[in-house]
mmCIF file of C-alpha atoms in Angstrom:
data_model
loop_
_atom_site.group_PDB
_atom_site.id
_atom_site.type_symbol
_atom_site.label_atom_id
_atom_site.label_comp_id
_atom_site.label_asym_id
_atom_site.label_seq_id
_atom_site.Cartn_x
_atom_site.Cartn_y
_atom_site.Cartn_z
ATOM 1 C CA ASN A 20 16.512 21.947 5.187
ATOM 2 C CA ALA A 21 15.843 20.129 1.487
ATOM 3 C CA GLY A 22 15.641 16.845 3.339
ATOM 4 C CA VAL A 23 15.840 13.727 -0.074
ATOM 5 C CA THR A 24 16.325 15.438 -3.338
ATOM 6 C CA GLN A 25 15.722 13.319 -6.564
ATOM 7 C CA THR A 26 16.480 14.248 -9.940
ATOM 8 C CA PRO A 27 14.997 14.119 -12.530
ATOM 9 C CA LYS A 28 11.960 14.326 -11.685
ATOM 10 C CA PHE A 29 10.555 12.895 -15.173
ATOM 11 C CA GLN A 30 12.318 10.778 -17.735
ATOM 12 C CA VAL A 31 11.386 9.346 -20.873
ATOM 13 C CA LEU A 32 13.789 6.453 -22.572
ATOM 14 C CA LYS A 33 14.440 3.850 -25.360
ATOM 15 C CA THR A 34 14.540 0.441 -24.679
ATOM 16 C CA GLY A 35 18.354 -0.430 -24.346
ATOM 17 C CA GLN A 36 19.228 3.223 -23.224
ATOM 18 C CA SER A 37 21.340 3.814 -20.091
ATOM 19 C CA MET A 38 20.798 6.287 -17.217
ATOM 20 C CA THR A 39 21.525 6.983 -13.675
ATOM 21 C CA LEU A 40 19.332 8.305 -11.243
ATOM 22 C CA GLN A 41 20.400 10.472 -8.659
ATOM 23 C CA CYS A 42 19.751 10.703 -4.947
ATOM 24 C CA ALA A 43 20.987 13.445 -2.064
ATOM 25 C CA GLN A 44 20.028 13.621 1.611
ATOM 26 C CA ASP A 45 21.060 16.814 4.028
ATOM 27 C CA MET A 46 19.978 15.079 6.910
ATOM 28 C CA ASN A 47 23.114 13.386 7.998
ATOM 29 C CA HIS A 48 21.638 9.921 7.489
ATOM 30 C CA ASN A 49 23.401 6.971 7.290
ATOM 31 C CA SER A 50 20.979 4.466 5.329
ATOM 32 C CA MET A 51 19.521 5.209 1.912
ATOM 33 C CA TYR A 52 17.546 3.028 -0.368
ATOM 34 C CA TRP A 53 16.368 2.750 -3.847
ATOM 35 C CA TYR A 54 12.538 1.658 -4.078
ATOM 36 C CA ARG A 55 9.930 1.163 -7.058
ATOM 37 C CA GLN A 56 6.445 1.414 -7.164
ATOM 38 C CA ASP A 57 4.151 -0.019 -9.493
ATOM 39 C CA PRO A 58 0.163 -0.011 -9.361
ATOM 40 C CA GLY A 59 -1.170 -2.796 -6.915
ATOM 41 C CA MET A 60 2.774 -3.653 -5.769
ATOM 42 C CA GLY A 61 3.382 -1.355 -2.954
ATOM 43 C CA LEU A 62 6.938 -0.027 -2.650
ATOM 44 C CA ARG A 63 9.604 -2.915 -3.539
ATOM 45 C CA LEU A 64 12.947 -2.273 -2.071
ATOM 46 C CA ILE A 65 15.639 -2.291 -5.133
ATOM 47 C CA TYR A 66 18.869 -1.759 -3.159
ATOM 48 C CA TYR A 67 20.046 -0.358 -0.054
ATOM 49 C CA SER A 68 23.046 0.926 1.475
ATOM 50 C CA ALA A 69 23.097 0.706 5.434
ATOM 51 C CA SER A 70 26.356 3.317 5.820
ATOM 52 C CA GLU A 71 28.900 4.770 3.350
ATOM 53 C CA GLY A 72 30.691 2.411 1.578
ATOM 54 C CA THR A 73 28.362 -0.508 1.670
ATOM 55 C CA THR A 74 25.479 -1.448 -0.780
ATOM 56 C CA ASP A 75 23.063 -4.649 -0.535
ATOM 57 C CA LYS A 76 20.229 -6.021 -2.846
ATOM 58 C CA GLY A 77 16.679 -5.414 -2.062
ATOM 59 C CA GLU A 78 13.750 -7.546 -3.808
ATOM 60 C CA VAL A 79 14.373 -6.738 -7.060
ATOM 61 C CA PRO A 80 17.881 -5.831 -8.195
ATOM 62 C CA ASN A 81 17.861 -7.206 -11.433
ATOM 63 C CA GLY A 82 18.958 -4.998 -14.045
ATOM 64 C CA TYR A 83 19.953 -2.173 -11.549
ATOM 65 C CA ASN A 84 23.522 -0.929 -10.397
ATOM 66 C CA VAL A 85 24.123 1.569 -7.387
ATOM 67 C CA SER A 86 26.756 3.329 -6.154
ATOM 68 C CA ARG A 87 26.936 4.759 -2.701
ATOM 69 C CA LEU A 88 29.378 7.840 -3.695
ATOM 70 C CA ASN A 89 29.202 9.470 -0.201
ATOM 71 C CA LYS A 90 27.429 9.905 2.859
ATOM 72 C CA ARG A 91 25.075 12.253 1.130
ATOM 73 C CA GLU A 92 24.614 10.754 -2.393
ATOM 74 C CA PHE A 93 23.330 7.364 -3.600
ATOM 75 C CA SER A 94 22.614 6.957 -7.261
ATOM 76 C CA LEU A 95 20.730 4.210 -9.186
ATOM 77 C CA ARG A 96 21.863 3.160 -12.529
ATOM 78 C CA LEU A 97 19.823 1.454 -15.477
ATOM 79 C CA GLU A 98 22.586 -0.038 -18.011
ATOM 80 C CA SER A 99 20.274 -1.085 -20.752
ATOM 81 C CA ALA A 100 16.771 0.021 -20.219
ATOM 82 C CA ALA A 101 13.736 -2.448 -20.661
ATOM 83 C CA PRO A 102 9.869 -1.641 -20.776
ATOM 84 C CA SER A 103 9.100 -3.570 -17.681
ATOM 85 C CA GLN A 104 11.499 -0.938 -15.809
ATOM 86 C CA THR A 105 8.842 1.879 -16.320
ATOM 87 C CA SER A 106 8.076 2.832 -12.736
ATOM 88 C CA VAL A 107 8.092 5.563 -10.579
ATOM 89 C CA TYR A 108 11.570 5.221 -8.379
ATOM 90 C CA PHE A 109 11.773 6.670 -4.822
ATOM 91 C CA CYS A 110 14.987 7.334 -2.993
ATOM 92 C CA ALA A 111 14.645 7.332 1.174
ATOM 93 C CA SER A 112 16.680 7.751 3.789
ATOM 94 C CA ARG A 113 17.165 7.042 7.628
ATOM 95 C CA LEU A 114 19.132 7.174 10.725
ATOM 96 C CA THR A 115 20.537 4.150 11.667
ATOM 97 C CA GLY A 116 19.740 2.389 14.606
ATOM 98 C CA GLY A 117 16.412 2.063 16.798
ATOM 99 C CA ASN A 118 13.347 2.614 14.974
ATOM 100 C CA GLN A 119 13.960 5.529 13.161
ATOM 101 C CA PRO A 120 11.195 6.382 10.178
ATOM 102 C CA GLN A 121 12.198 6.576 6.301
ATOM 103 C CA HIS A 122 12.211 10.093 4.823
ATOM 104 C CA PHE A 123 11.315 10.020 1.077
ATOM 105 C CA GLY A 124 12.373 11.911 -2.019
ATOM 106 C CA ASP A 125 9.691 13.516 -4.423
ATOM 107 C CA GLY A 126 9.908 10.438 -6.849
ATOM 108 C CA THR A 127 11.492 9.638 -10.529
ATOM 109 C CA ARG A 128 8.528 8.756 -12.933
ATOM 110 C CA LEU A 129 10.484 6.902 -15.491
ATOM 111 C CA SER A 130 9.249 5.728 -18.938
ATOM 112 C CA ILE A 131 10.843 3.601 -21.078
ATOM 113 C CA LEU A 132 9.248 2.821 -24.561
ATOM 114 C CA GLY B 21 10.841 -14.331 2.853
ATOM 115 C CA GLN B 22 8.823 -12.218 5.305
ATOM 116 C CA GLN B 23 5.529 -10.349 3.557
ATOM 117 C CA VAL B 24 3.318 -8.146 5.016
ATOM 118 C CA MET B 25 0.118 -8.129 3.389
ATOM 119 C CA GLN B 26 -2.424 -4.819 3.515
ATOM 120 C CA ILE B 27 -6.229 -4.978 2.788
ATOM 121 C CA PRO B 28 -8.219 -3.740 1.354
ATOM 122 C CA GLN B 29 -6.283 -2.710 -1.636
ATOM 123 C CA TYR B 30 -9.034 0.027 -2.481
ATOM 124 C CA GLN B 31 -11.685 1.790 -0.596
ATOM 125 C CA HIS B 32 -14.101 4.235 -1.496
ATOM 126 C CA VAL B 33 -16.488 5.973 1.345
ATOM 127 C CA GLN B 34 -18.454 8.985 1.618
ATOM 128 C CA GLU B 35 -17.537 11.924 3.435
ATOM 129 C CA GLY B 36 -18.078 11.370 6.598
ATOM 130 C CA GLU B 37 -17.939 7.360 7.165
ATOM 131 C CA ASP B 38 -15.144 5.663 9.084
ATOM 132 C CA PHE B 39 -12.616 3.725 7.190
ATOM 133 C CA THR B 40 -9.955 0.825 8.032
ATOM 134 C CA THR B 41 -7.067 -0.737 6.558
ATOM 135 C CA TYR B 42 -5.876 -3.765 7.931
ATOM 136 C CA CYS B 43 -2.007 -5.046 7.754
ATOM 137 C CA ASN B 44 -0.753 -8.892 8.521
ATOM 138 C CA SER B 45 2.494 -10.223 8.790
ATOM 139 C CA SER B 46 3.646 -13.902 7.820
ATOM 140 C CA THR B 47 5.996 -13.477 10.944
ATOM 141 C CA THR B 48 6.718 -11.197 14.041
ATOM 142 C CA LEU B 49 7.655 -7.973 13.703
ATOM 143 C CA SER B 50 9.785 -5.676 15.754
ATOM 144 C CA ASN B 51 7.435 -2.736 15.126
ATOM 145 C CA ILE B 52 5.384 -1.500 12.457
ATOM 146 C CA GLN B 53 5.270 1.931 10.933
ATOM 147 C CA TRP B 54 2.501 3.859 8.529
ATOM 148 C CA TYR B 55 2.630 6.132 5.811
ATOM 149 C CA LYS B 56 0.704 8.295 4.029
ATOM 150 C CA GLN B 57 1.053 8.918 -0.004
ATOM 151 C CA ARG B 58 -1.133 11.724 -1.440
ATOM 152 C CA PRO B 59 -1.888 11.501 -4.862
ATOM 153 C CA GLY B 60 1.036 11.966 -7.011
ATOM 154 C CA GLY B 61 3.230 12.559 -3.819
ATOM 155 C CA HIS B 62 5.682 10.555 -1.768
ATOM 156 C CA PRO B 63 5.118 8.569 1.462
ATOM 157 C CA VAL B 64 5.073 10.530 4.483
ATOM 158 C CA PHE B 65 5.733 8.694 8.067
ATOM 159 C CA LEU B 66 2.634 8.664 10.205
ATOM 160 C CA ILE B 67 3.622 7.181 13.276
ATOM 161 C CA GLN B 68 5.224 4.192 14.652
ATOM 162 C CA LEU B 69 3.920 1.024 17.006
ATOM 163 C CA VAL B 70 6.667 -0.745 19.035
ATOM 164 C CA LYS B 71 4.813 -2.623 21.890
ATOM 165 C CA SER B 72 2.614 -5.339 21.853
ATOM 166 C CA GLY B 73 -0.981 -4.170 21.940
ATOM 167 C CA GLU B 74 -0.268 -0.637 21.552
ATOM 168 C CA VAL B 75 -3.265 1.852 20.461
ATOM 169 C CA LYS B 76 -2.015 5.795 19.654
ATOM 170 C CA LYS B 77 -4.210 8.511 18.296
ATOM 171 C CA GLN B 78 -3.778 11.059 15.952
ATOM 172 C CA LYS B 79 -7.015 13.373 15.973
ATOM 173 C CA ARG B 80 -9.321 11.008 13.973
ATOM 174 C CA LEU B 81 -6.621 8.265 13.172
ATOM 175 C CA THR B 82 -6.525 5.317 15.712
ATOM 176 C CA PHE B 83 -3.673 2.816 15.175
ATOM 177 C CA GLN B 84 -3.194 -0.706 16.869
ATOM 178 C CA PHE B 85 -0.562 -3.296 17.035
ATOM 179 C CA GLY B 86 -1.632 -6.805 17.710
ATOM 180 C CA GLU B 87 -0.593 -8.502 20.841
ATOM 181 C CA ALA B 88 1.333 -11.016 18.938
ATOM 182 C CA LYS B 89 2.857 -8.040 16.836
ATOM 183 C CA LYS B 90 1.651 -9.552 13.292
ATOM 184 C CA ASN B 91 -1.024 -7.415 12.552
ATOM 185 C CA SER B 92 -1.936 -3.751 13.177
ATOM 186 C CA SER B 93 -4.643 -1.611 11.771
ATOM 187 C CA LEU B 94 -5.577 2.070 10.871
ATOM 188 C CA HIS B 95 -8.882 3.508 11.592
ATOM 189 C CA ILE B 96 -10.361 7.020 10.422
ATOM 190 C CA THR B 97 -13.094 8.148 12.206
ATOM 191 C CA ALA B 98 -15.462 10.492 9.921
ATOM 192 C CA THR B 99 -13.398 10.804 6.677
ATOM 193 C CA GLN B 100 -12.674 13.971 5.185
ATOM 194 C CA THR B 101 -11.525 14.696 1.801
ATOM 195 C CA THR B 102 -8.342 15.514 2.988
ATOM 196 C CA ASP B 103 -7.802 12.046 3.896
ATOM 197 C CA VAL B 104 -7.335 10.783 0.467
ATOM 198 C CA GLY B 105 -4.435 9.071 -0.664
ATOM 199 C CA THR B 106 -2.695 5.692 -0.155
ATOM 200 C CA TYR B 107 -1.854 4.328 3.447
ATOM 201 C CA PHE B 108 1.117 1.862 3.807
ATOM 202 C CA CYS B 109 2.020 -0.180 6.903
ATOM 203 C CA ALA B 110 5.567 -1.266 6.760
ATOM 204 C CA GLY B 111 7.241 -3.924 9.596
ATOM 205 C CA ILE B 112 10.707 -4.116 10.423
ATOM 206 C CA ASP B 113 11.801 -7.840 10.089
ATOM 207 C CA PRO B 114 13.643 -8.385 13.416
ATOM 208 C CA ASN B 115 16.331 -11.027 11.837
ATOM 209 C CA THR B 116 17.197 -8.364 8.761
ATOM 210 C CA GLY B 117 16.364 -5.162 10.140
ATOM 211 C CA LYS B 118 14.729 -4.366 6.791
ATOM 212 C CA LEU B 119 11.762 -2.656 6.188
ATOM 213 C CA ILE B 120 8.775 -4.350 4.706
ATOM 214 C CA PHE B 121 6.036 -2.448 2.971
ATOM 215 C CA GLY B 122 2.770 -3.505 2.668
ATOM 216 C CA GLN B 123 0.726 -2.880 -0.865
ATOM 217 C CA GLY B 124 -1.167 -0.237 0.479
ATOM 218 C CA THR B 125 -4.557 0.998 0.578
ATOM 219 C CA THR B 126 -5.760 3.323 -1.486
ATOM 220 C CA LEU B 127 -8.836 5.807 0.109
ATOM 221 C CA GLN B 128 -10.993 7.446 -2.214
ATOM 222 C CA VAL B 129 -13.543 9.897 -0.206
ATOM 223 C CA LYS B 130 -16.699 11.258 -2.342
ATOM 224 C CA PRO B 131 -17.602 14.914 -1.001
#
């Protein structure tokens, strides 16, 4: 049981390049999330998907797009990367309803030069 | 929007000393969750508090939820080097259902 799997683990981009961060979970969770983590800022929600076929903006959505491809997969796309998007990105998932905890992937460390 | 503030941001302690981190919300929360992130790792769920005034213990860790459900604390008794990491509180906004994370408290333990 792999839990939440993120790829790639590390990536270096040049300003203006695009890329997609992949996330997949095998726990049959309905809800999936993308966060970014910066020093002293905690975890900030970029986008989330409460269920297959739906996506909503979080706290810091500008510069990002997401796709909930199916129940398992939720991808995050940077169309034109900027240095301000250098961060660690975490994907998380949880069962919907009640007070279920979130399960996190190992993260993607992204540097934009 | 709703904010969850966590203090202190950093704490250095000698092994064996106690440690406490505090979490405060601008509004009432449905519940509070606590996560631990080891250096280089990802956040891992520790515990959830739901009831007003609730206290839960996990070995040397004691978690409290305030009577007004607007604040919480995590206390570690006699810290060990294995306690090193960043501790996050996260509250569920009852209006949106979203989980709002505090900024985290990073604990360093000197052996």
